[in-house]
Short mmCIF file of C-alpha atoms and ligand atoms in Angstrom, two decimals:
data_model
loop_
_atom_site.label_atom_id
_atom_site.label_comp_id
_atom_site.label_asym_id
_atom_site.label_seq_id
_atom_site.Cartn_x
_atom_site.Cartn_y
_atom_site.Cartn_z
CA MET A 1 0.00 0.00 0.00
CA ASN A 2 1.19 3.53 -0.81
CA LYS A 3 2.88 4.86 2.37
CA ARG A 4 1.26 8.29 2.23
CA VAL A 5 -2.20 6.73 1.86
CA GLU A 6 -1.42 4.25 4.66
CA LYS A 7 -0.46 7.15 6.97
CA ALA A 8 -3.64 9.10 6.05
CA LEU A 9 -5.79 6.03 6.78
CA ASN A 10 -4.05 5.41 10.11
CA ASP A 11 -4.65 9.07 11.03
CA GLN A 12 -8.31 8.57 10.14
CA ILE A 13 -8.44 5.40 12.27
CA LYS A 14 -7.37 7.58 15.20
CA LYS A 15 -10.06 10.17 14.41
CA GLU A 16 -12.81 7.53 14.30
CA ALA A 17 -11.59 5.98 17.56
CA SER A 18 -11.52 9.45 19.15
CA SER A 19 -15.07 10.09 17.92
CA SER A 20 -16.19 6.86 19.59
CA GLN A 21 -14.63 7.96 22.89
CA TYR A 22 -16.10 11.45 22.58
CA TYR A 23 -19.65 10.15 22.11
CA LEU A 24 -19.15 7.71 24.97
CA SER A 25 -18.29 10.69 27.16
CA MET A 26 -21.45 12.45 25.97
CA ALA A 27 -23.43 9.29 26.81
CA SER A 28 -22.04 9.36 30.32
CA TRP A 29 -22.92 13.05 30.76
CA ALA A 30 -26.47 12.47 29.49
CA GLU A 31 -27.03 9.37 31.61
CA SER A 32 -25.85 11.09 34.78
CA ASN A 33 -28.19 14.02 34.02
CA GLY A 34 -31.29 11.82 33.71
CA LEU A 35 -31.40 12.08 29.90
CA ASN A 36 -31.65 8.37 29.22
CA GLY A 37 -32.93 8.66 25.65
CA THR A 38 -30.02 10.91 24.70
CA ALA A 39 -27.62 8.56 26.50
CA LYS A 40 -28.94 5.62 24.48
CA PHE A 41 -28.48 7.62 21.27
CA MET A 42 -24.90 8.45 22.24
CA TYR A 43 -24.01 4.86 23.19
CA THR A 44 -25.29 3.77 19.79
CA HIS A 45 -23.40 6.56 18.06
CA SER A 46 -20.23 5.61 19.90
CA ASP A 47 -20.61 2.02 18.64
CA GLU A 48 -21.13 3.34 15.14
CA GLU A 49 -17.85 5.27 15.30
CA ARG A 50 -16.04 2.15 16.49
CA PHE A 51 -17.47 0.39 13.45
CA HIS A 52 -16.12 3.19 11.21
CA MET A 53 -12.72 2.70 12.83
CA LEU A 54 -12.77 -1.10 12.39
CA LYS A 55 -13.82 -0.87 8.75
CA LEU A 56 -10.75 1.28 8.01
CA PHE A 57 -8.57 -0.93 10.19
CA LYS A 58 -9.46 -4.07 8.24
CA PHE A 59 -9.09 -2.31 4.90
CA VAL A 60 -5.53 -1.18 5.65
CA ASN A 61 -4.44 -4.72 6.60
CA GLU A 62 -6.24 -6.38 3.70
CA ARG A 63 -4.50 -4.02 1.27
CA GLY A 64 -1.04 -4.94 2.54
CA GLY A 65 -0.58 -2.01 4.93
CA ARG A 66 -0.39 -2.13 8.71
CA ALA A 67 -3.25 -0.73 10.80
CA GLU A 68 -2.10 0.85 14.06
CA VAL A 69 -4.00 0.97 17.35
CA PRO A 70 -3.85 4.69 18.22
CA LYS A 71 -3.12 6.39 21.51
CA LEU A 72 -6.11 8.58 22.39
CA GLU A 73 -6.59 11.84 24.31
CA LYS A 74 -9.18 11.95 27.06
CA PRO A 75 -12.32 13.58 25.58
CA PRO A 76 -14.20 16.49 27.26
CA HIS A 77 -16.15 15.25 30.27
CA GLU A 78 -18.43 18.19 31.11
CA PHE A 79 -21.04 19.91 28.93
CA LYS A 80 -22.97 23.08 29.71
CA SER A 81 -26.31 21.85 28.36
CA LEU A 82 -27.99 19.46 25.95
CA ASN A 83 -27.63 22.11 23.22
CA ASN A 84 -23.94 22.31 23.99
CA VAL A 85 -23.65 18.52 23.59
CA PHE A 86 -25.19 18.54 20.12
CA GLU A 87 -23.36 21.70 19.05
CA SER A 88 -20.12 19.96 20.04
CA LEU A 89 -21.20 16.87 18.11
CA LEU A 90 -21.92 18.89 14.95
CA GLU A 91 -18.65 20.81 15.23
CA HIS A 92 -16.79 17.53 15.71
CA GLU A 93 -18.45 15.93 12.67
CA ILE A 94 -17.63 18.96 10.49
CA GLY A 95 -13.98 18.44 11.47
CA VAL A 96 -14.22 14.73 10.60
CA THR A 97 -15.67 15.61 7.19
CA VAL A 98 -12.67 17.86 6.50
CA SER A 99 -10.39 15.01 7.46
CA ILE A 100 -12.23 12.46 5.24
CA ASN A 101 -12.01 14.90 2.33
CA ASN A 102 -8.29 15.20 2.97
CA VAL A 103 -7.88 11.39 2.77
CA VAL A 104 -9.83 11.38 -0.50
CA ASP A 105 -7.59 14.15 -1.84
CA ILE A 106 -4.42 12.19 -0.94
CA CYS A 107 -5.83 9.10 -2.72
CA LEU A 108 -6.28 11.14 -5.89
CA GLN A 109 -2.81 12.68 -5.64
CA GLU A 110 -1.29 9.20 -5.20
CA LYS A 111 -3.55 7.69 -7.91
CA ASP A 112 -4.85 5.10 -5.43
CA TYR A 113 -8.28 4.66 -6.99
CA THR A 114 -9.17 1.56 -4.98
CA THR A 115 -8.85 3.42 -1.68
CA HIS A 116 -10.56 6.41 -3.26
CA ASN A 117 -13.50 4.16 -4.10
CA PHE A 118 -13.54 2.65 -0.59
CA MET A 119 -13.57 6.14 0.96
CA GLN A 120 -16.77 7.11 -0.85
CA TRP A 121 -18.70 5.18 1.82
CA TYR A 122 -17.26 7.60 4.40
CA VAL A 123 -18.08 10.64 2.26
CA SER A 124 -21.77 9.61 2.20
CA GLU A 125 -21.73 8.73 5.89
CA GLN A 126 -20.43 12.21 6.79
CA LEU A 127 -23.23 13.82 4.80
CA GLU A 128 -25.76 11.80 6.81
CA GLU A 129 -24.13 12.47 10.16
CA GLU A 130 -23.92 16.22 9.63
CA ALA A 131 -27.54 16.35 8.42
CA LEU A 132 -28.70 14.36 11.45
CA ALA A 133 -26.84 16.62 13.89
CA ARG A 134 -28.35 19.72 12.22
CA THR A 135 -31.88 18.26 12.41
CA ILE A 136 -31.46 17.50 16.11
CA LEU A 137 -30.10 21.00 16.80
CA ASP A 138 -33.05 22.56 14.94
CA LYS A 139 -35.42 20.59 17.18
CA LEU A 140 -33.57 21.68 20.30
CA ASN A 141 -33.67 25.32 19.20
CA LEU A 142 -37.44 25.07 18.70
CA ILE A 143 -37.89 23.62 22.20
CA GLY A 144 -35.75 26.29 23.84
CA THR A 145 -35.88 25.96 27.62
CA ASN A 146 -39.35 24.37 27.76
CA ALA A 147 -39.11 21.49 30.28
CA GLY A 148 -41.99 19.50 28.77
CA GLY A 149 -40.47 19.86 25.32
CA MET A 150 -37.12 18.69 26.63
CA TYR A 151 -38.75 15.63 28.19
CA MET A 152 -40.42 14.76 24.87
CA PHE A 153 -37.16 15.34 23.02
CA ASP A 154 -35.30 12.92 25.26
CA ARG A 155 -38.06 10.33 24.89
CA ASP A 156 -37.88 10.67 21.09
CA MET A 157 -34.15 10.09 21.20
CA GLU A 158 -34.91 6.69 22.72
CA ASN A 159 -36.33 5.63 19.34
CA SER A 160 -33.66 7.63 17.63
CA LEU A 161 -33.13 8.28 13.97
CA ILE A 162 -29.64 6.87 13.95
CA HIS A 163 -29.05 3.39 12.66
CA VAL A 164 -25.95 1.42 13.45
CA ASN A 165 -24.56 -0.28 10.46
CA ASN A 166 -22.18 -2.60 12.25
CA GLU A 167 -23.46 -5.88 10.90
CA ASN A 168 -21.19 -5.64 7.89
CA LEU A 169 -17.47 -5.04 8.18
CA ASP A 170 -16.92 -5.77 4.49
CA THR A 171 -14.24 -3.59 3.06
CA GLN A 172 -15.26 -4.25 -0.56
FE1 OFO B 201 -17.18 8.41 11.72
O1 OFO B 201 -18.47 9.61 11.41
FE2 OFO B 201 -18.72 10.59 12.94
O2 OFO B 201 -17.05 11.00 13.38
#
């Protein structure tokens, strides 16, 4: 595997692993603040990010590279509010999108069209994740500080819109 592409993919493995830790921290905050629906959403989202990490991990090894288990920073532990949680999530996902686009760009520069093709799954996934975070933030902004609305919001998150796709680790 092209060394520059291998390095970019290993950097992305670290980002996906960090995302998983970050959402786990958000789950913990929500659960300890009585927001069980939001906590469930975040646990699921954390699993989804681990799946993103594993999919890259397997791809690197299958293509003759060497996937590395990254050292991770401790994610933020405190959040000011539910809005703050989802604003942080959206901001984080926008950063991940930039990073995915950077991997795609390196693939083109190195003429690695197989990895470029593989990365298109991540490009679509980022579109979905950003759209979902924006929809949730719009809902929260409509609710404002209304306690009843907040209760309903958390209950809706229980049957959340996110779907974990971790049944298939195929890298093809
Ligand atoms: Fe892996 O999509 Fe979010 O970070």
